[in-house]
Amino acid sequence: MTITEHLNQQDPTRLPLLQQLHAAILKNDPSVEPVVGSMMGKQMILYNDRGHMKYALASVKDYMSLHVLPMYMNAPMHQKYEALLPNAKIQKGCINFKDGGEMPLTVATALITDCAPIDLIKIRQDYLDAKKKKPKKA
């Protein structure tokens, strides 16, 4: 299924915001490639960086979600956007919202811009390398 086909299956009242968020992700983080895939039992747009999910955009029964993996491990970023999105429900790495009032496009664009330079693959590799160098417990 193409991105356009997926978006066209969503609630028509949500479609403009979903399209704007999709465009903002692609414009502000050129490292990602979108694909329609399944996550948590739902079809959504996965934005992959070198084959690994960095963001996801979903529209489910009662709300929309923007999954932001770089925010998951970045407490200062999490706190910043929690303050900037007081009407959205922010979890560890996911922002749930019902409309553009809860997820203003300007704030979403700033979030993606802040996340774009974060290289999740390098962070994971550095972690694994450090783990290998650690002496094993006897």
mmCIF file of the C-alpha atoms, coordinates in Angstrom:
data_MODEL
# 
_entry.id   MODEL 
# 
loop_
_atom_site.group_PDB 
_atom_site.id 
_atom_site.type_symbol 
_atom_site.label_atom_id 
_atom_site.label_alt_id 
_atom_site.label_comp_id 
_atom_site.label_asym_id 
_atom_site.label_entity_id 
_atom_site.label_seq_id 
_atom_site.pdbx_PDB_ins_code 
_atom_site.Cartn_x 
_atom_site.Cartn_y 
_atom_site.Cartn_z 
_atom_site.occupancy 
_atom_site.B_iso_or_equiv 
_atom_site.pdbx_formal_charge 
_atom_site.auth_seq_id 
_atom_site.auth_comp_id 
_atom_site.auth_asym_id 
_atom_site.auth_atom_id 
_atom_site.pdbx_PDB_model_num 
ATOM 1   C CA . MET A 1 1   ? 0.000   0.000   0.000  1.00 0.00 ? 1   MET A CA 1 
ATOM 2   C CA . THR A 1 2   ? 1.303   3.463   -0.832 1.00 0.00 ? 2   THR A CA 1 
ATOM 3   C CA . ILE A 1 3   ? 1.442   6.360   1.615  1.00 0.00 ? 3   ILE A CA 1 
ATOM 4   C CA . THR A 1 4   ? -1.281  8.167   -0.350 1.00 0.00 ? 4   THR A CA 1 
ATOM 5   C CA . GLU A 1 5   ? -3.541  5.110   -0.301 1.00 0.00 ? 5   GLU A CA 1 
ATOM 6   C CA . HIS A 1 6   ? -3.001  4.731   3.438  1.00 0.00 ? 6   HIS A CA 1 
ATOM 7   C CA . LEU A 1 7   ? -3.722  8.393   4.147  1.00 0.00 ? 7   LEU A CA 1 
ATOM 8   C CA . ASN A 1 8   ? -6.840  8.313   1.977  1.00 0.00 ? 8   ASN A CA 1 
ATOM 9   C CA . GLN A 1 9   ? -8.235  5.524   4.164  1.00 0.00 ? 9   GLN A CA 1 
ATOM 10  C CA . GLN A 1 10  ? -8.123  7.732   7.260  1.00 0.00 ? 10  GLN A CA 1 
ATOM 11  C CA . ASP A 1 11  ? -10.938 9.793   8.744  1.00 0.00 ? 11  ASP A CA 1 
ATOM 12  C CA . PRO A 1 12  ? -11.452 12.700  6.294  1.00 0.00 ? 12  PRO A CA 1 
ATOM 13  C CA . THR A 1 13  ? -11.542 15.197  9.170  1.00 0.00 ? 13  THR A CA 1 
ATOM 14  C CA . ARG A 1 14  ? -8.037  14.090  10.182 1.00 0.00 ? 14  ARG A CA 1 
ATOM 15  C CA . LEU A 1 15  ? -6.602  13.906  6.679  1.00 0.00 ? 15  LEU A CA 1 
ATOM 16  C CA . PRO A 1 16  ? -5.346  17.528  6.370  1.00 0.00 ? 16  PRO A CA 1 
ATOM 17  C CA . LEU A 1 17  ? -3.398  17.336  9.647  1.00 0.00 ? 17  LEU A CA 1 
ATOM 18  C CA . LEU A 1 18  ? -2.008  13.883  8.843  1.00 0.00 ? 18  LEU A CA 1 
ATOM 19  C CA . GLN A 1 19  ? -0.864  15.095  5.415  1.00 0.00 ? 19  GLN A CA 1 
ATOM 20  C CA . GLN A 1 20  ? 0.737   18.198  6.947  1.00 0.00 ? 20  GLN A CA 1 
ATOM 21  C CA . LEU A 1 21  ? 2.556   16.147  9.581  1.00 0.00 ? 21  LEU A CA 1 
ATOM 22  C CA . HIS A 1 22  ? 3.736   13.693  6.936  1.00 0.00 ? 22  HIS A CA 1 
ATOM 23  C CA . ALA A 1 23  ? 5.073   16.551  4.795  1.00 0.00 ? 23  ALA A CA 1 
ATOM 24  C CA . ALA A 1 24  ? 6.747   18.189  7.817  1.00 0.00 ? 24  ALA A CA 1 
ATOM 25  C CA . ILE A 1 25  ? 8.555   14.961  8.704  1.00 0.00 ? 25  ILE A CA 1 
ATOM 26  C CA . LEU A 1 26  ? 9.848   14.481  5.163  1.00 0.00 ? 26  LEU A CA 1 
ATOM 27  C CA . LYS A 1 27  ? 10.876  18.118  4.774  1.00 0.00 ? 27  LYS A CA 1 
ATOM 28  C CA . ASN A 1 28  ? 12.655  18.427  8.119  1.00 0.00 ? 28  ASN A CA 1 
ATOM 29  C CA . ASP A 1 29  ? 14.336  15.022  8.391  1.00 0.00 ? 29  ASP A CA 1 
ATOM 30  C CA . PRO A 1 30  ? 15.756  13.938  5.036  1.00 0.00 ? 30  PRO A CA 1 
ATOM 31  C CA . SER A 1 31  ? 17.329  10.858  6.661  1.00 0.00 ? 31  SER A CA 1 
ATOM 32  C CA . VAL A 1 32  ? 14.001  8.998   6.774  1.00 0.00 ? 32  VAL A CA 1 
ATOM 33  C CA . GLU A 1 33  ? 12.036  7.065   4.189  1.00 0.00 ? 33  GLU A CA 1 
ATOM 34  C CA . PRO A 1 34  ? 8.320   6.456   4.747  1.00 0.00 ? 34  PRO A CA 1 
ATOM 35  C CA . VAL A 1 35  ? 6.641   3.083   4.365  1.00 0.00 ? 35  VAL A CA 1 
ATOM 36  C CA . VAL A 1 36  ? 3.252   1.806   5.420  1.00 0.00 ? 36  VAL A CA 1 
ATOM 37  C CA . GLY A 1 37  ? 3.776   -0.908  7.979  1.00 0.00 ? 37  GLY A CA 1 
ATOM 38  C CA . SER A 1 38  ? 2.426   -2.497  11.096 1.00 0.00 ? 38  SER A CA 1 
ATOM 39  C CA . MET A 1 39  ? 3.404   -1.506  14.616 1.00 0.00 ? 39  MET A CA 1 
ATOM 40  C CA . MET A 1 40  ? 1.555   -2.403  17.802 1.00 0.00 ? 40  MET A CA 1 
ATOM 41  C CA . GLY A 1 41  ? -1.039  -4.217  15.711 1.00 0.00 ? 41  GLY A CA 1 
ATOM 42  C CA . LYS A 1 42  ? -1.967  -1.108  13.700 1.00 0.00 ? 42  LYS A CA 1 
ATOM 43  C CA . GLN A 1 43  ? -1.186  0.012   10.167 1.00 0.00 ? 43  GLN A CA 1 
ATOM 44  C CA . MET A 1 44  ? 0.696   3.312   10.185 1.00 0.00 ? 44  MET A CA 1 
ATOM 45  C CA . ILE A 1 45  ? 3.350   5.246   8.353  1.00 0.00 ? 45  ILE A CA 1 
ATOM 46  C CA . LEU A 1 46  ? 6.794   4.236   9.576  1.00 0.00 ? 46  LEU A CA 1 
ATOM 47  C CA . TYR A 1 47  ? 9.619   6.668   8.908  1.00 0.00 ? 47  TYR A CA 1 
ATOM 48  C CA . ASN A 1 48  ? 12.777  4.580   8.733  1.00 0.00 ? 48  ASN A CA 1 
ATOM 49  C CA . ASP A 1 49  ? 16.378  5.694   8.910  1.00 0.00 ? 49  ASP A CA 1 
ATOM 50  C CA . ARG A 1 50  ? 18.555  3.030   7.237  1.00 0.00 ? 50  ARG A CA 1 
ATOM 51  C CA . GLY A 1 51  ? 15.901  0.413   7.852  1.00 0.00 ? 51  GLY A CA 1 
ATOM 52  C CA . HIS A 1 52  ? 15.198  1.318   11.484 1.00 0.00 ? 52  HIS A CA 1 
ATOM 53  C CA . MET A 1 53  ? 12.085  3.155   12.669 1.00 0.00 ? 53  MET A CA 1 
ATOM 54  C CA . LYS A 1 54  ? 12.713  6.721   13.808 1.00 0.00 ? 54  LYS A CA 1 
ATOM 55  C CA . TYR A 1 55  ? 9.127   8.059   13.731 1.00 0.00 ? 55  TYR A CA 1 
ATOM 56  C CA . ALA A 1 56  ? 5.666   6.685   13.082 1.00 0.00 ? 56  ALA A CA 1 
ATOM 57  C CA . LEU A 1 57  ? 2.374   8.412   12.333 1.00 0.00 ? 57  LEU A CA 1 
ATOM 58  C CA . ALA A 1 58  ? -0.889  6.681   13.169 1.00 0.00 ? 58  ALA A CA 1 
ATOM 59  C CA . SER A 1 59  ? -4.572  7.422   13.154 1.00 0.00 ? 59  SER A CA 1 
ATOM 60  C CA . VAL A 1 60  ? -6.511  5.084   15.406 1.00 0.00 ? 60  VAL A CA 1 
ATOM 61  C CA . LYS A 1 61  ? -10.058 4.985   16.676 1.00 0.00 ? 61  LYS A CA 1 
ATOM 62  C CA . ASP A 1 62  ? -10.081 7.899   19.136 1.00 0.00 ? 62  ASP A CA 1 
ATOM 63  C CA . TYR A 1 63  ? -6.866  9.808   18.389 1.00 0.00 ? 63  TYR A CA 1 
ATOM 64  C CA . MET A 1 64  ? -3.776  10.221  16.236 1.00 0.00 ? 64  MET A CA 1 
ATOM 65  C CA . SER A 1 65  ? -0.249  9.379   17.366 1.00 0.00 ? 65  SER A CA 1 
ATOM 66  C CA . LEU A 1 66  ? 3.197   10.588  16.494 1.00 0.00 ? 66  LEU A CA 1 
ATOM 67  C CA . HIS A 1 67  ? 5.817   8.129   17.710 1.00 0.00 ? 67  HIS A CA 1 
ATOM 68  C CA . VAL A 1 68  ? 9.176   9.846   18.138 1.00 0.00 ? 68  VAL A CA 1 
ATOM 69  C CA . LEU A 1 69  ? 11.962  7.448   19.050 1.00 0.00 ? 69  LEU A CA 1 
ATOM 70  C CA . PRO A 1 70  ? 14.628  10.174  19.573 1.00 0.00 ? 70  PRO A CA 1 
ATOM 71  C CA . MET A 1 71  ? 12.417  11.733  22.252 1.00 0.00 ? 71  MET A CA 1 
ATOM 72  C CA . TYR A 1 72  ? 12.164  8.397   24.080 1.00 0.00 ? 72  TYR A CA 1 
ATOM 73  C CA . MET A 1 73  ? 15.767  8.519   25.254 1.00 0.00 ? 73  MET A CA 1 
ATOM 74  C CA . ASN A 1 74  ? 16.165  12.272  25.614 1.00 0.00 ? 74  ASN A CA 1 
ATOM 75  C CA . ALA A 1 75  ? 14.732  13.610  28.890 1.00 0.00 ? 75  ALA A CA 1 
ATOM 76  C CA . PRO A 1 76  ? 15.399  17.314  28.143 1.00 0.00 ? 76  PRO A CA 1 
ATOM 77  C CA . MET A 1 77  ? 13.667  17.021  24.757 1.00 0.00 ? 77  MET A CA 1 
ATOM 78  C CA . HIS A 1 78  ? 10.776  15.126  26.339 1.00 0.00 ? 78  HIS A CA 1 
ATOM 79  C CA . GLN A 1 79  ? 10.330  17.849  28.969 1.00 0.00 ? 79  GLN A CA 1 
ATOM 80  C CA . LYS A 1 80  ? 10.560  20.617  26.363 1.00 0.00 ? 80  LYS A CA 1 
ATOM 81  C CA . TYR A 1 81  ? 7.789   19.172  24.205 1.00 0.00 ? 81  TYR A CA 1 
ATOM 82  C CA . GLU A 1 82  ? 5.675   18.172  27.174 1.00 0.00 ? 82  GLU A CA 1 
ATOM 83  C CA . ALA A 1 83  ? 5.598   21.894  28.035 1.00 0.00 ? 83  ALA A CA 1 
ATOM 84  C CA . LEU A 1 84  ? 4.966   22.941  24.414 1.00 0.00 ? 84  LEU A CA 1 
ATOM 85  C CA . LEU A 1 85  ? 2.132   20.425  23.958 1.00 0.00 ? 85  LEU A CA 1 
ATOM 86  C CA . PRO A 1 86  ? 0.078   20.771  27.157 1.00 0.00 ? 86  PRO A CA 1 
ATOM 87  C CA . ASN A 1 87  ? -3.128  19.472  25.561 1.00 0.00 ? 87  ASN A CA 1 
ATOM 88  C CA . ALA A 1 88  ? -1.617  16.338  24.020 1.00 0.00 ? 88  ALA A CA 1 
ATOM 89  C CA . LYS A 1 89  ? -1.038  13.112  25.909 1.00 0.00 ? 89  LYS A CA 1 
ATOM 90  C CA . ILE A 1 90  ? 2.694   12.534  25.905 1.00 0.00 ? 90  ILE A CA 1 
ATOM 91  C CA . GLN A 1 91  ? 4.067   9.139   26.802 1.00 0.00 ? 91  GLN A CA 1 
ATOM 92  C CA . LYS A 1 92  ? 7.706   7.991   26.759 1.00 0.00 ? 92  LYS A CA 1 
ATOM 93  C CA . GLY A 1 93  ? 8.177   8.287   23.003 1.00 0.00 ? 93  GLY A CA 1 
ATOM 94  C CA . CYS A 1 94  ? 4.670   8.850   21.721 1.00 0.00 ? 94  CYS A CA 1 
ATOM 95  C CA . ILE A 1 95  ? 2.407   11.864  21.473 1.00 0.00 ? 95  ILE A CA 1 
ATOM 96  C CA . ASN A 1 96  ? -1.340  11.237  21.259 1.00 0.00 ? 96  ASN A CA 1 
ATOM 97  C CA . PHE A 1 97  ? -3.592  14.031  20.039 1.00 0.00 ? 97  PHE A CA 1 
ATOM 98  C CA . LYS A 1 98  ? -7.071  14.540  18.647 1.00 0.00 ? 98  LYS A CA 1 
ATOM 99  C CA . ASP A 1 99  ? -6.540  17.581  16.413 1.00 0.00 ? 99  ASP A CA 1 
ATOM 100 C CA . GLY A 1 100 ? -4.267  20.442  15.419 1.00 0.00 ? 100 GLY A CA 1 
ATOM 101 C CA . GLY A 1 101 ? -5.127  22.282  18.617 1.00 0.00 ? 101 GLY A CA 1 
ATOM 102 C CA . GLU A 1 102 ? -3.460  19.535  20.616 1.00 0.00 ? 102 GLU A CA 1 
ATOM 103 C CA . MET A 1 103 ? -0.635  19.096  18.071 1.00 0.00 ? 103 MET A CA 1 
ATOM 104 C CA . PRO A 1 104 ? 0.108   22.419  16.380 1.00 0.00 ? 104 PRO A CA 1 
ATOM 105 C CA . LEU A 1 105 ? 2.023   21.962  13.145 1.00 0.00 ? 105 LEU A CA 1 
ATOM 106 C CA . THR A 1 106 ? 4.631   24.546  14.199 1.00 0.00 ? 106 THR A CA 1 
ATOM 107 C CA . VAL A 1 107 ? 5.462   22.553  17.335 1.00 0.00 ? 107 VAL A CA 1 
ATOM 108 C CA . ALA A 1 108 ? 5.498   19.245  15.453 1.00 0.00 ? 108 ALA A CA 1 
ATOM 109 C CA . THR A 1 109 ? 7.839   20.763  12.876 1.00 0.00 ? 109 THR A CA 1 
ATOM 110 C CA . ALA A 1 110 ? 10.172  22.031  15.620 1.00 0.00 ? 110 ALA A CA 1 
ATOM 111 C CA . LEU A 1 111 ? 10.164  18.569  17.214 1.00 0.00 ? 111 LEU A CA 1 
ATOM 112 C CA . ILE A 1 112 ? 11.159  16.866  13.959 1.00 0.00 ? 112 ILE A CA 1 
ATOM 113 C CA . THR A 1 113 ? 13.807  19.533  13.336 1.00 0.00 ? 113 THR A CA 1 
ATOM 114 C CA . ASP A 1 114 ? 15.257  18.861  16.809 1.00 0.00 ? 114 ASP A CA 1 
ATOM 115 C CA . CYS A 1 115 ? 15.205  15.094  16.216 1.00 0.00 ? 115 CYS A CA 1 
ATOM 116 C CA . ALA A 1 116 ? 16.581  15.078  12.676 1.00 0.00 ? 116 ALA A CA 1 
ATOM 117 C CA . PRO A 1 117 ? 20.294  15.242  13.581 1.00 0.00 ? 117 PRO A CA 1 
ATOM 118 C CA . ILE A 1 118 ? 19.984  12.453  16.161 1.00 0.00 ? 118 ILE A CA 1 
ATOM 119 C CA . ASP A 1 119 ? 21.557  9.288   14.765 1.00 0.00 ? 119 ASP A CA 1 
ATOM 120 C CA . LEU A 1 120 ? 19.812  6.430   16.546 1.00 0.00 ? 120 LEU A CA 1 
ATOM 121 C CA . ILE A 1 121 ? 21.911  3.779   14.836 1.00 0.00 ? 121 ILE A CA 1 
ATOM 122 C CA . LYS A 1 122 ? 25.150  5.380   16.036 1.00 0.00 ? 122 LYS A CA 1 
ATOM 123 C CA . ILE A 1 123 ? 23.761  5.727   19.561 1.00 0.00 ? 123 ILE A CA 1 
ATOM 124 C CA . ARG A 1 124 ? 22.861  2.034   19.613 1.00 0.00 ? 124 ARG A CA 1 
ATOM 125 C CA . GLN A 1 125 ? 26.227  0.987   18.191 1.00 0.00 ? 125 GLN A CA 1 
ATOM 126 C CA . ASP A 1 126 ? 28.083  3.136   20.745 1.00 0.00 ? 126 ASP A CA 1 
ATOM 127 C CA . TYR A 1 127 ? 26.032  1.489   23.492 1.00 0.00 ? 127 TYR A CA 1 
ATOM 128 C CA . LEU A 1 128 ? 26.818  -2.004  22.211 1.00 0.00 ? 128 LEU A CA 1 
ATOM 129 C CA . ASP A 1 129 ? 30.514  -1.179  21.829 1.00 0.00 ? 129 ASP A CA 1 
ATOM 130 C CA . ALA A 1 130 ? 30.672  0.172   25.393 1.00 0.00 ? 130 ALA A CA 1 
ATOM 131 C CA . LYS A 1 131 ? 28.880  -2.920  26.663 1.00 0.00 ? 131 LYS A CA 1 
ATOM 132 C CA . LYS A 1 132 ? 31.468  -5.174  24.987 1.00 0.00 ? 132 LYS A CA 1 
ATOM 133 C CA . LYS A 1 133 ? 34.337  -3.260  26.637 1.00 0.00 ? 133 LYS A CA 1 
ATOM 134 C CA . LYS A 1 134 ? 32.830  -3.578  30.105 1.00 0.00 ? 134 LYS A CA 1 
ATOM 135 C CA . PRO A 1 135 ? 34.504  -6.257  32.222 1.00 0.00 ? 135 PRO A CA 1 
ATOM 136 C CA . LYS A 1 136 ? 32.285  -9.260  32.821 1.00 0.00 ? 136 LYS A CA 1 
ATOM 137 C CA . LYS A 1 137 ? 31.209  -10.010 36.380 1.00 0.00 ? 137 LYS A CA 1 
ATOM 138 C CA . ALA A 1 138 ? 32.652  -13.148 37.853 1.00 0.00 ? 138 ALA A CA 1 
# 
